[in-house]
Short mmCIF file of C-alpha atoms and ligand atoms in Angstrom, two decimals:
data_model
loop_
_atom_site.label_atom_id
_atom_site.label_comp_id
_atom_site.label_asym_id
_atom_site.label_seq_id
_atom_site.Cartn_x
_atom_site.Cartn_y
_atom_site.Cartn_z
CA MET A 1 23.14 9.34 -4.49
CA ASN A 2 21.47 11.53 -1.83
CA ILE A 3 17.54 10.97 -1.89
CA LEU A 4 15.17 13.27 0.01
CA PHE A 5 11.56 10.83 0.42
CA ALA A 6 8.69 13.00 0.80
CA ALA A 7 5.74 10.85 1.70
CA SER A 8 2.22 11.93 4.29
CA GLU A 9 2.86 8.37 5.22
CA ALA A 10 5.14 5.27 6.73
CA PHE A 11 5.60 2.90 8.55
CA PRO A 12 6.20 1.95 11.54
CA PHE A 13 5.81 5.81 12.53
CA ILE A 14 1.82 5.67 10.12
CA LYS A 15 0.72 3.86 7.78
CA THR A 16 -3.00 3.13 6.52
CA GLY A 17 -2.38 1.29 3.23
CA GLY A 18 0.72 0.29 1.34
CA LEU A 19 1.82 3.53 0.70
CA GLY A 20 3.53 2.93 4.03
CA ASP A 21 5.17 -0.13 3.43
CA VAL A 22 6.48 0.77 0.21
CA VAL A 23 7.97 4.11 1.90
CA HIS A 24 9.82 2.74 4.27
CA SER A 25 10.76 -0.41 2.48
CA LEU A 26 11.83 1.40 -0.32
CA PRO A 27 14.45 3.59 1.61
CA VAL A 28 15.96 0.44 3.24
CA ALA A 29 16.21 -1.33 0.14
CA LEU A 30 17.86 2.17 -2.04
CA GLY A 31 20.58 2.38 1.21
CA LYS A 32 21.78 -1.49 0.96
CA LEU A 33 22.58 -0.75 -2.42
CA GLY A 34 24.37 2.68 -1.39
CA ASP A 35 22.57 5.39 -1.43
CA ASP A 36 21.78 8.02 1.62
CA VAL A 37 18.17 8.23 1.42
CA ARG A 38 16.54 10.71 4.45
CA LEU A 39 12.55 10.67 4.88
CA VAL A 40 10.63 13.69 5.77
CA LEU A 41 6.76 13.21 6.89
CA PRO A 42 4.46 16.03 8.70
CA ALA A 43 5.07 15.25 12.40
CA TYR A 44 1.55 13.98 13.07
CA ARG A 45 0.35 13.10 16.94
CA ASP A 46 1.07 9.38 16.16
CA VAL A 47 4.24 10.17 14.32
CA LEU A 48 5.83 12.23 17.26
CA ALA A 49 4.64 9.54 19.61
CA ALA A 50 6.48 6.73 17.91
CA VAL A 51 10.22 8.43 17.75
CA ASP A 52 12.51 8.20 20.41
CA SER A 53 13.33 11.95 20.66
CA ILE A 54 13.66 14.63 18.12
CA LYS A 55 15.57 17.94 17.84
CA GLU A 56 14.82 21.25 16.18
CA VAL A 57 17.40 21.88 12.78
CA GLY A 58 15.27 25.65 11.66
CA TYR A 59 12.19 26.82 10.93
CA ARG A 60 10.10 28.55 8.36
CA ASP A 61 7.44 31.76 7.92
CA LEU A 62 5.17 30.09 5.50
CA PRO A 63 1.88 30.98 4.33
CA GLY A 64 -1.32 28.99 5.04
CA ILE A 65 -5.19 29.98 4.09
CA GLY A 66 -5.36 34.07 5.71
CA VAL A 67 -2.32 33.27 8.05
CA THR A 68 1.37 32.51 8.59
CA HIS A 69 2.38 29.60 10.18
CA ARG A 70 5.99 29.24 11.73
CA VAL A 71 6.75 25.92 10.76
CA ARG A 72 9.19 23.65 12.78
CA ILE A 73 11.77 21.35 10.99
CA LEU A 74 12.59 18.02 13.22
CA ARG A 75 14.89 15.20 12.97
CA ALA A 76 13.69 12.25 14.98
CA HIS A 77 15.59 9.75 16.42
CA GLN A 78 14.27 6.11 15.93
CA GLU A 79 16.43 3.40 17.43
CA GLU A 80 16.07 0.65 15.32
CA LEU A 81 16.28 3.38 12.06
CA GLY A 82 18.92 6.14 13.08
CA ASP A 83 18.49 9.56 12.21
CA TYR A 84 17.10 9.42 8.51
CA LEU A 85 13.52 11.21 9.74
CA TYR A 86 12.77 15.04 8.91
CA LEU A 87 9.16 15.76 10.48
CA ILE A 88 7.19 19.28 9.85
CA ASP A 89 5.92 20.64 12.63
CA VAL A 90 3.14 22.76 11.67
CA PRO A 91 0.91 21.73 15.64
CA THR A 92 -2.41 23.40 13.88
CA LEU A 93 -1.84 21.32 11.23
CA PHE A 94 -0.39 17.99 11.88
CA ASP A 95 -1.00 17.67 15.71
CA ARG A 96 -4.53 15.14 15.41
CA PRO A 97 -5.27 11.78 16.02
CA GLY A 98 -5.67 8.95 14.37
CA ASN A 99 -5.97 9.15 10.63
CA PRO A 100 -4.06 11.45 8.79
CA TYR A 101 -6.60 11.98 5.90
CA VAL A 102 -10.12 11.77 7.51
CA HIS A 103 -11.99 13.09 10.63
CA SER A 104 -13.07 10.76 12.51
CA ASP A 105 -16.40 10.57 11.30
CA GLY A 106 -14.94 9.31 8.01
CA PHE A 107 -15.15 13.06 5.93
CA ASN A 108 -12.08 14.14 5.03
CA TRP A 109 -10.02 16.82 7.48
CA PRO A 110 -11.91 20.51 6.12
CA ASP A 111 -7.97 21.99 5.58
CA ASN A 112 -6.17 19.32 4.20
CA ALA A 113 -5.48 21.71 1.32
CA GLU A 114 -3.84 24.28 3.13
CA ARG A 115 -2.30 21.03 5.09
CA PHE A 116 -0.79 19.27 2.55
CA THR A 117 0.35 22.55 0.68
CA VAL A 118 1.96 23.75 4.10
CA PHE A 119 3.74 20.68 3.97
CA SER A 120 4.78 20.86 0.48
CA ARG A 121 6.44 24.19 0.94
CA ALA A 122 8.27 23.14 3.61
CA VAL A 123 9.02 20.27 2.06
CA ALA A 124 10.51 22.46 -0.72
CA TYR A 125 12.44 24.30 1.77
CA LEU A 126 14.54 21.53 3.26
CA ALA A 127 15.15 20.48 -0.61
CA LYS A 128 17.47 23.20 -0.91
CA GLY A 129 19.56 21.54 2.26
CA VAL A 130 18.78 20.77 5.75
CA PRO A 131 19.69 24.12 7.98
CA GLY A 132 22.66 23.24 10.23
CA SER A 133 24.38 20.51 7.66
CA HIS A 134 26.13 19.70 4.64
CA TRP A 135 23.02 17.06 3.71
CA ILE A 136 22.16 18.50 0.69
CA PRO A 137 19.54 16.41 -2.07
CA ASP A 138 20.39 15.54 -5.29
CA VAL A 139 16.30 13.68 -5.71
CA VAL A 140 13.56 14.93 -4.02
CA HIS A 141 11.48 11.20 -4.73
CA CYS A 142 7.76 12.42 -3.49
CA HIS A 143 4.69 9.90 -3.40
CA ASP A 144 1.42 10.59 -4.23
CA TRP A 145 -1.54 13.89 -4.15
CA GLN A 146 -0.64 14.94 -0.84
CA THR A 147 3.24 15.17 -1.98
CA GLY A 148 2.06 16.74 -5.23
CA MET A 149 2.75 20.44 -4.90
CA VAL A 150 6.55 19.60 -3.46
CA PRO A 151 8.03 19.27 -7.54
CA ALA A 152 5.95 22.67 -8.63
CA PHE A 153 7.73 24.34 -5.26
CA ILE A 154 10.62 23.01 -6.21
CA SER A 155 10.97 24.40 -9.89
CA MET A 156 10.62 27.69 -8.76
CA THR A 157 13.95 27.14 -6.88
CA TYR A 158 17.84 26.94 -8.45
CA PRO A 159 19.70 25.29 -8.55
CA ARG A 160 17.88 22.35 -7.59
CA PRO A 161 17.75 18.69 -6.56
CA LYS A 162 15.79 16.99 -9.61
CA THR A 163 12.43 15.50 -8.52
CA VAL A 164 10.19 11.76 -8.67
CA PHE A 165 7.13 11.59 -8.28
CA THR A 166 5.53 8.50 -7.27
CA ILE A 167 1.29 7.89 -8.26
CA HIS A 168 0.81 5.05 -6.05
CA ASN A 169 -3.09 5.26 -6.92
CA LEU A 170 -4.80 7.47 -9.43
CA ALA A 171 -8.00 7.49 -7.48
CA TYR A 172 -7.22 9.34 -4.48
CA ASP A 173 -5.77 12.77 -6.54
CA GLY A 174 -6.15 15.99 -4.09
CA HIS A 175 -8.70 17.46 -5.54
CA PHE A 176 -9.60 21.33 -4.08
CA SER A 177 -11.58 24.37 -5.10
CA HIS A 178 -10.60 27.00 -7.14
CA ASP A 179 -11.27 29.81 -3.59
CA ASP A 180 -8.27 26.93 -1.94
CA PHE A 181 -5.90 27.97 -4.81
CA THR A 182 -5.79 31.67 -4.03
CA SER A 183 -6.16 31.79 -0.23
CA LEU A 184 -3.01 29.31 -0.75
CA ALA A 185 -0.83 32.29 -2.50
CA LEU A 186 -0.56 29.61 -5.34
CA PRO A 187 1.27 31.65 -8.29
CA PRO A 188 -1.70 32.20 -10.55
CA GLU A 189 -0.21 31.45 -13.86
CA TRP A 190 -0.48 27.90 -12.61
CA TRP A 191 -4.62 28.01 -12.64
CA SER A 192 -4.34 26.97 -16.70
CA LEU A 193 -5.04 23.39 -18.32
CA ASN A 194 -1.02 23.40 -18.58
CA TYR A 195 0.04 23.60 -15.54
CA VAL A 196 -2.47 22.40 -11.96
CA GLU A 197 -5.57 23.44 -12.99
CA PHE A 198 -8.47 20.44 -13.52
CA TYR A 199 -12.01 19.66 -14.08
CA GLY A 200 -13.13 23.48 -12.33
CA GLY A 201 -10.64 22.62 -9.61
CA PHE A 202 -7.25 21.90 -9.15
CA SER A 203 -5.14 18.91 -8.40
CA MET A 204 -1.93 18.35 -6.24
CA LEU A 205 -1.74 14.73 -8.05
CA LYS A 206 -1.80 16.63 -11.27
CA ALA A 207 0.82 18.99 -10.40
CA GLY A 208 3.16 16.07 -9.20
CA MET A 209 3.00 14.83 -12.62
CA ILE A 210 2.79 18.07 -14.25
CA PHE A 211 6.26 19.38 -12.71
CA SER A 212 8.32 16.09 -11.69
CA ASP A 213 11.26 15.67 -13.70
CA HIS A 214 10.06 12.03 -13.80
CA VAL A 215 6.45 10.00 -12.74
CA THR A 216 6.42 6.81 -12.21
CA THR A 217 3.75 3.80 -11.02
CA VAL A 218 4.15 1.13 -9.18
CA SER A 219 3.50 -1.47 -11.28
CA PRO A 220 4.62 -1.88 -15.34
CA THR A 221 1.01 -2.72 -16.32
CA TYR A 222 -0.77 -0.14 -13.84
CA ALA A 223 1.28 2.47 -16.50
CA ARG A 224 -0.28 0.99 -19.02
CA GLU A 225 -4.02 1.08 -17.97
CA ILE A 226 -4.19 4.17 -16.59
CA CYS A 227 -3.06 5.77 -19.53
CA THR A 228 -6.58 4.49 -20.75
CA PRO A 229 -9.90 5.84 -19.60
CA GLU A 230 -11.21 2.66 -18.16
CA PHE A 231 -8.52 3.27 -15.37
CA GLY A 232 -7.34 6.61 -16.07
CA TYR A 233 -9.44 8.81 -13.35
CA ARG A 234 -9.23 11.58 -16.18
CA PHE A 235 -5.87 11.91 -16.09
CA GLU A 236 -5.23 9.62 -19.45
CA GLY A 237 -4.57 12.72 -21.09
CA VAL A 238 -2.39 14.24 -19.30
CA LEU A 239 -0.55 10.55 -18.41
CA ASN A 240 -0.26 10.08 -22.24
CA HIS A 241 1.41 13.34 -22.50
CA LEU A 242 4.17 12.33 -20.27
CA GLY A 243 5.25 10.05 -23.18
CA ASP A 244 8.64 8.19 -21.81
CA LYS A 245 7.89 10.59 -18.52
CA LEU A 246 5.97 7.99 -17.29
CA VAL A 247 7.39 4.06 -16.17
CA GLY A 248 6.20 1.50 -13.64
CA ILE A 249 8.63 -0.11 -11.72
CA LEU A 250 6.96 -3.16 -9.91
CA ASN A 251 7.00 -2.34 -5.80
CA GLY A 252 8.86 -5.34 -3.67
CA ILE A 253 8.56 -6.01 0.00
CA ASP A 254 10.66 -6.30 3.08
CA LEU A 255 11.67 -9.34 3.58
CA ASP A 256 12.27 -8.55 6.85
CA ILE A 257 8.82 -8.13 7.94
CA TRP A 258 7.50 -9.87 5.84
CA ASN A 259 8.87 -13.33 6.29
CA PRO A 260 7.49 -16.46 7.65
CA MET A 261 10.73 -18.00 8.90
CA THR A 262 11.46 -14.54 11.20
CA ASP A 263 7.64 -13.50 11.83
CA SER A 264 7.24 -12.88 15.76
CA HIS A 265 3.82 -11.53 15.05
CA ILE A 266 2.75 -15.40 13.53
CA PHE A 267 2.17 -18.71 16.29
CA LYS A 268 4.87 -21.11 14.14
CA ASN A 269 7.33 -20.13 12.00
CA TYR A 270 7.83 -21.59 8.28
CA GLY A 271 9.68 -21.23 5.15
CA TYR A 272 10.35 -23.31 2.23
CA GLN A 273 13.63 -24.21 1.67
CA GLU A 274 14.95 -26.28 -0.68
CA LYS A 275 17.56 -28.41 1.15
CA THR A 276 14.63 -29.47 3.99
CA ALA A 277 12.21 -30.23 1.64
CA GLY A 278 10.75 -32.80 3.85
CA LYS A 279 7.89 -30.77 3.49
CA SER A 280 7.97 -29.46 7.18
CA TRP A 281 6.38 -26.11 6.22
CA VAL A 282 3.06 -27.72 5.55
CA LYS A 283 3.23 -28.95 9.47
CA ASN A 284 4.47 -25.94 10.67
CA LYS A 285 1.79 -23.82 8.59
CA LEU A 286 -0.94 -25.80 9.45
CA ILE A 287 0.33 -25.15 13.33
CA ASN A 288 -1.25 -21.14 12.56
CA LYS A 289 -4.23 -22.12 11.18
CA ILE A 290 -4.85 -23.97 13.28
CA ASN A 291 -3.96 -20.82 15.70
CA LEU A 292 -5.69 -18.66 13.80
CA LEU A 293 -9.33 -20.43 13.70
CA LYS A 294 -9.29 -20.87 17.55
CA ASN A 295 -8.33 -17.22 17.73
CA THR A 296 -11.16 -15.67 15.44
CA GLY A 297 -13.65 -18.33 17.21
CA LEU A 298 -14.06 -20.55 13.93
CA ALA A 299 -13.30 -24.03 15.36
CA ASP A 300 -15.95 -24.27 17.32
CA ASN A 301 -15.59 -27.18 19.07
CA GLU A 302 -13.08 -30.03 19.88
CA SER A 303 -13.19 -32.17 16.96
CA GLU A 304 -12.56 -28.71 15.35
CA ASN A 305 -8.81 -27.91 16.69
CA SER A 306 -7.44 -31.17 15.47
CA SER A 307 -5.15 -30.79 13.29
CA ALA A 308 -7.10 -33.34 10.54
CA SER A 309 -10.45 -31.10 10.52
CA ALA A 310 -8.29 -27.88 10.29
CA LYS A 311 -6.42 -29.70 7.23
CA SER A 312 -9.72 -31.03 5.59
CA MET A 313 -11.58 -27.81 5.45
CA PRO A 314 -9.48 -24.73 3.45
CA LEU A 315 -9.54 -21.41 4.99
CA LEU A 316 -9.72 -17.80 2.87
CA GLY A 317 -8.50 -14.65 4.05
CA PHE A 318 -9.16 -11.36 2.78
CA ILE A 319 -7.52 -8.04 4.72
CA GLY A 320 -7.94 -4.83 3.09
CA ARG A 321 -9.48 -1.21 2.90
CA LEU A 322 -13.38 -1.50 2.48
CA VAL A 323 -13.59 0.36 -0.89
CA GLU A 324 -14.70 0.18 -3.75
CA GLN A 325 -11.17 -0.08 -5.18
CA LYS A 326 -10.46 -3.38 -3.33
CA GLY A 327 -14.14 -5.82 -4.76
CA VAL A 328 -15.35 -6.23 -1.44
CA ASP A 329 -19.13 -6.41 -2.87
CA LEU A 330 -17.86 -9.14 -4.60
CA ILE A 331 -16.77 -10.83 -1.49
CA MET A 332 -20.39 -10.34 0.07
CA ALA A 333 -22.14 -11.06 -3.51
CA MET A 334 -20.77 -14.57 -3.49
CA LEU A 335 -20.20 -15.88 0.55
CA PRO A 336 -23.29 -16.94 1.11
CA ARG A 337 -23.28 -18.96 -2.16
CA LEU A 338 -19.65 -20.43 -1.42
CA PHE A 339 -20.96 -20.87 2.27
CA GLU A 340 -24.34 -22.87 1.32
CA THR A 341 -22.19 -24.98 -1.25
CA THR A 342 -18.88 -25.55 0.31
CA ASP A 343 -17.37 -26.50 3.93
CA VAL A 344 -15.11 -23.62 3.33
CA LYS A 345 -14.32 -21.08 6.46
CA MET A 346 -13.16 -17.05 5.99
CA VAL A 347 -11.55 -14.19 7.94
CA ILE A 348 -11.96 -11.03 7.04
CA LEU A 349 -9.60 -8.17 8.66
CA GLY A 350 -10.68 -4.80 7.57
CA SER A 351 -12.46 -0.90 8.04
CA GLY A 352 -13.48 1.19 5.83
CA HIS A 353 -16.77 2.37 3.90
CA MET A 354 -19.81 1.92 6.23
CA HIS A 355 -21.85 0.00 3.67
CA TYR A 356 -19.30 -2.73 3.56
CA GLU A 357 -18.55 -2.60 7.08
CA THR A 358 -22.30 -3.23 8.34
CA GLY A 359 -22.67 -5.59 4.93
CA LEU A 360 -19.97 -7.55 6.27
CA LYS A 361 -20.70 -7.71 10.28
CA ALA A 362 -24.50 -9.15 8.74
CA LEU A 363 -23.02 -11.95 6.81
CA ALA A 364 -20.70 -12.95 9.71
CA GLU A 365 -23.69 -12.79 12.03
CA GLN A 366 -25.74 -14.82 9.78
CA TYR A 367 -22.81 -17.80 9.37
CA PRO A 368 -21.49 -17.51 12.96
CA THR A 369 -19.30 -20.51 12.45
CA ARG A 370 -17.94 -19.48 9.02
CA LEU A 371 -16.63 -15.94 9.15
CA HIS A 372 -15.01 -14.01 11.52
CA PHE A 373 -15.40 -10.31 10.49
CA HIS A 374 -12.41 -8.42 12.81
CA ILE A 375 -13.03 -4.47 11.89
CA GLY A 376 -10.70 -2.13 12.72
CA TYR A 377 -6.81 -2.41 11.78
CA SER A 378 -4.25 -5.29 13.49
CA GLU A 379 -0.44 -5.69 12.83
CA ASP A 380 -0.60 -9.09 14.14
CA LEU A 381 -3.57 -10.44 12.71
CA ALA A 382 -2.95 -8.80 9.39
CA HIS A 383 0.54 -10.87 9.95
CA GLN A 384 -1.60 -13.91 11.55
CA ILE A 385 -3.99 -14.35 8.25
CA GLU A 386 -0.81 -14.28 5.28
CA ALA A 387 0.47 -17.38 7.61
CA GLY A 388 -3.21 -19.53 8.59
CA CYS A 389 -4.96 -18.85 5.87
CA ASP A 390 -4.92 -21.72 3.15
CA MET A 391 -5.72 -18.80 0.22
CA PHE A 392 -6.49 -15.08 0.10
CA ILE A 393 -8.59 -13.55 -2.17
CA MET A 394 -8.39 -9.96 -3.42
CA PRO A 395 -10.78 -9.08 -6.33
CA SER A 396 -9.50 -5.55 -7.13
CA ARG A 397 -11.42 -3.66 -9.56
CA PHE A 398 -8.06 -1.84 -10.45
CA GLU A 399 -4.49 -2.32 -7.83
CA PRO A 400 -1.82 -0.27 -8.40
CA CYS A 401 0.64 -2.94 -7.57
CA GLY A 402 -0.44 -4.27 -4.29
CA LEU A 403 1.39 -5.93 -1.17
CA ASN A 404 -1.20 -8.22 0.48
CA GLN A 405 -1.09 -10.60 -2.52
CA MET A 406 2.51 -11.01 -2.70
CA TYR A 407 3.00 -10.88 1.44
CA SER A 408 0.44 -14.09 0.30
CA LEU A 409 2.97 -15.48 -1.85
CA HIS A 410 5.64 -15.12 0.44
CA TYR A 411 3.67 -17.06 2.93
CA GLY A 412 2.77 -20.01 0.76
CA THR A 413 -0.74 -18.62 0.71
CA PRO A 414 -2.20 -18.25 -3.41
CA PRO A 415 -3.73 -15.31 -3.96
CA VAL A 416 -7.10 -15.43 -5.68
CA VAL A 417 -6.84 -12.44 -7.71
CA SER A 418 -8.26 -10.53 -10.68
CA PHE A 419 -6.33 -9.23 -13.51
CA THR A 420 -5.61 -5.91 -13.47
CA GLY A 421 -2.37 -3.65 -12.66
CA GLY A 422 0.26 -5.65 -9.81
CA LEU A 423 -1.87 -8.59 -9.54
CA ALA A 424 -1.79 -9.23 -13.35
CA ASP A 425 2.38 -9.12 -12.62
CA THR A 426 2.80 -10.48 -10.17
CA VAL A 427 0.30 -13.66 -10.05
CA THR A 428 0.36 -16.64 -12.94
CA ASP A 429 -3.39 -18.64 -13.29
CA ALA A 430 -3.37 -22.21 -12.10
CA THR A 431 -4.10 -23.26 -15.35
CA PRO A 432 -3.59 -27.54 -15.91
CA MET A 433 -0.14 -26.48 -18.30
CA ALA A 434 1.02 -24.21 -15.29
CA VAL A 435 0.39 -26.24 -12.88
CA GLU A 436 2.10 -29.05 -14.93
CA ASP A 437 5.45 -26.52 -15.66
CA LYS A 438 5.41 -25.77 -11.96
CA THR A 439 4.63 -21.51 -12.70
CA ALA A 440 1.34 -21.62 -11.06
CA ASN A 441 1.39 -19.55 -7.65
CA GLY A 442 -2.59 -18.60 -7.83
CA PHE A 443 -6.18 -18.19 -9.60
CA VAL A 444 -6.93 -15.14 -11.99
CA PHE A 445 -10.36 -14.33 -12.88
CA TYR A 446 -10.66 -12.18 -15.79
CA ASP A 447 -14.09 -10.71 -15.79
CA LEU A 448 -14.89 -8.67 -12.88
CA ASN A 449 -18.31 -10.12 -11.19
CA ALA A 450 -19.13 -12.22 -8.32
CA ASP A 451 -19.78 -15.45 -10.26
CA ALA A 452 -16.17 -15.65 -12.09
CA LEU A 453 -14.74 -14.71 -8.77
CA LEU A 454 -16.98 -17.97 -7.15
CA ALA A 455 -15.83 -20.02 -10.04
CA ALA A 456 -12.13 -18.83 -9.19
CA ILE A 457 -12.28 -20.12 -5.68
CA ASN A 458 -14.41 -23.24 -6.94
CA ARG A 459 -10.91 -23.99 -9.13
CA ALA A 460 -8.75 -23.37 -6.31
CA LEU A 461 -11.22 -25.51 -3.89
CA GLU A 462 -10.08 -28.21 -6.53
CA LEU A 463 -6.77 -27.89 -6.13
CA TYR A 464 -6.89 -27.85 -2.48
CA ARG A 465 -8.16 -31.24 -2.86
CA LYS A 466 -5.20 -32.65 -4.59
CA PRO A 467 -2.25 -32.09 -1.94
CA LYS A 468 0.65 -32.91 -4.50
CA GLN A 469 -0.31 -30.30 -7.26
CA TRP A 470 -1.39 -27.61 -4.49
CA GLN A 471 1.91 -27.96 -2.25
CA GLN A 472 3.72 -27.03 -6.04
CA VAL A 473 1.73 -24.36 -6.59
CA CYS A 474 2.65 -23.23 -2.77
CA GLU A 475 6.11 -23.52 -2.95
CA THR A 476 6.43 -21.76 -6.48
CA ALA A 477 4.94 -19.13 -4.67
CA MET A 478 7.42 -18.99 -1.66
CA GLN A 479 9.86 -19.60 -4.11
CA GLN A 480 9.31 -15.95 -6.23
CA GLU A 481 11.68 -13.46 -5.90
CA LEU A 482 9.63 -10.67 -4.52
CA GLY A 483 12.24 -8.75 -2.67
CA TRP A 484 12.78 -4.89 -3.52
CA GLU A 485 16.57 -5.56 -4.77
CA ALA A 486 15.37 -5.39 -8.48
CA SER A 487 13.42 -2.45 -8.51
CA ALA A 488 15.42 -1.01 -6.28
CA LYS A 489 17.89 -0.56 -9.05
CA LYS A 490 15.25 0.61 -11.73
CA TYR A 491 15.21 3.61 -9.39
CA GLN A 492 18.82 4.16 -8.74
CA GLU A 493 18.92 3.36 -12.47
CA LEU A 494 16.58 6.51 -12.76
CA TYR A 495 17.52 8.39 -10.04
CA MET A 496 21.12 8.73 -11.93
CA GLN A 497 19.43 9.73 -15.79
P1 ADP B 513 -3.47 -0.58 -0.32
O1 ADP B 513 -1.63 0.35 0.00
O2 ADP B 513 -4.74 -0.53 -2.07
O3 ADP B 513 -4.76 -0.30 0.92
P2 ADP B 513 -1.91 -2.90 -0.82
O4 ADP B 513 -2.41 -4.17 -0.36
O5 ADP B 513 -0.99 -2.32 -1.27
O6 ADP B 513 -3.19 -2.49 -0.45
O7 ADP B 513 -1.18 -2.87 1.01
C1 ADP B 513 -2.34 -2.87 2.25
C2 ADP B 513 -1.31 -2.67 3.40
O8 ADP B 513 -2.20 -2.10 4.42
C3 ADP B 513 -1.05 -3.90 3.68
O9 ADP B 513 0.10 -4.51 4.31
C4 ADP B 513 -1.94 -4.34 4.42
O10 ADP B 513 -1.48 -6.07 5.04
C5 ADP B 513 -2.19 -3.54 5.53
N1 ADP B 513 -3.43 -3.45 5.94
C6 ADP B 513 -4.86 -3.03 5.34
N2 ADP B 513 -5.56 -3.15 5.98
C7 ADP B 513 -5.22 -3.42 7.03
C8 ADP B 513 -5.99 -3.70 8.60
N3 ADP B 513 -7.33 -3.59 8.69
N4 ADP B 513 -5.25 -4.30 9.10
C9 ADP B 513 -3.57 -4.27 8.75
N5 ADP B 513 -3.18 -4.35 7.95
C10 ADP B 513 -3.82 -3.71 6.94
C1 GLC B 514 -1.59 2.06 -3.49
C2 GLC B 514 -2.09 1.03 -4.16
C3 GLC B 514 -1.40 0.35 -3.81
C4 GLC B 514 -0.35 -0.62 -3.90
C5 GLC B 514 0.14 0.73 -2.68
C6 GLC B 514 2.06 1.27 -2.60
O1 GLC B 514 -2.33 2.50 -1.81
O2 GLC B 514 -3.98 0.65 -4.15
O3 GLC B 514 -1.72 -0.98 -4.99
O4 GLC B 514 0.13 -1.42 -3.43
O5 GLC B 514 -0.58 1.62 -3.14
O6 GLC B 514 2.68 1.21 -4.07
#
């Protein structure tokens, strides 16, 4: 089938979180299964800089707010990925530096309603067929609120491709005002509870749910959770109404990029292989830990550089957007107690809300030999943390799927997670019975508070002191099927429907 992916971010062009990973890796997996997948993104400045060459394939004049935009459709070429990328080029809307959604001061771009409505109109135009070619999509697969208006605009065309809308995170709903709605010249009948109106404004996420032929989200547990008021962000009514139109399909990970056996970001490749079960992975993983400790300044004296010392002292990791969702406050609340009562060290990589950045900075100053906090975005360090740490901490309040716990599993770095969404679907708690029957791959806690997180970490530390059992948990994790194949097939079945 011909599938057009529409999204606002995709690795390696532009990425702020897991959405970017999935929008890259799912098309690759579908391509391996025989589909012809193409991707359309806004022509952000960073994306234009990341491609090798571009060619204009068509243009369209489309309404914005108070202006008509000349929208160019570009076909981009990049050596590794070939010609599959299209860009919607409107320099006044997208030719901006940095983060695609927010200004450098952290506030949303004030014209986001216009930016993503114009983008969606352009994608709907492209969905009729790529200008100057015979390629017409059978299905347009949209991702998150920035593309929510795509199925709405496509619904007004005939004949039309089928549409699938994937919710990656309900907390970001693309909510705009009635003024925006009227200035964007949207059909007046859409201003209704049955369409895009949502609590006095309009929601692009709701538009995606209402107008698309099928709605998916990124794990089965999250699909159930979002139908309840606790996780539904006021969309539970709409979501319940979708019935069978809503399904949860677990994300996979790209094993070409996140693979400790071939990863070029890490210090020493390793991997669990049945045939060479001489535990060489343990030795090689330790080399990653020693280098990570050195590079982060956590091994501050000669004796701590030795492998015996590095081995005995557990190292925890966290990578992520520093937002409420990720439970950063729970980490901050329990760290002093953890440092006072154990010998662990921790590396944290992330950026986000100022109060978390400030709080973590203060903790790193208070415990300079125990905590390394890197503010910012670093692909290198992200891979090195997955490879070099002993445990990965992910105490999310909610987690639609979560990729970092899956990367951790694959890197033999058991995750300590809260029981929610995709974390619940991928991590099996190391209860004595699960350790015994070799199904345990991490540590799960159930009450969302710092005490419960600390207790789970302490359980993990206890097992860490029993190398045989610990290695078994790591090996179970490393052998888990986490690639895209099974889930990509589920998407194919959905497209066939
Ligand atoms: P979310 O999409 O909610 O942010 P996921 O766990 O699904 O969470 O995916 C996060 C992705 O973003 C992972 O690939 C992770 O490594 C990456 N990431 C997040 N923050 C950073 C950072 N500061 N530096 C490098 N990579 C990051
Ligand atoms: C979102 C979610 C995360 C998920 C990712 C990719 O950003 O927060 O849980 O893994 O999208 O689907």
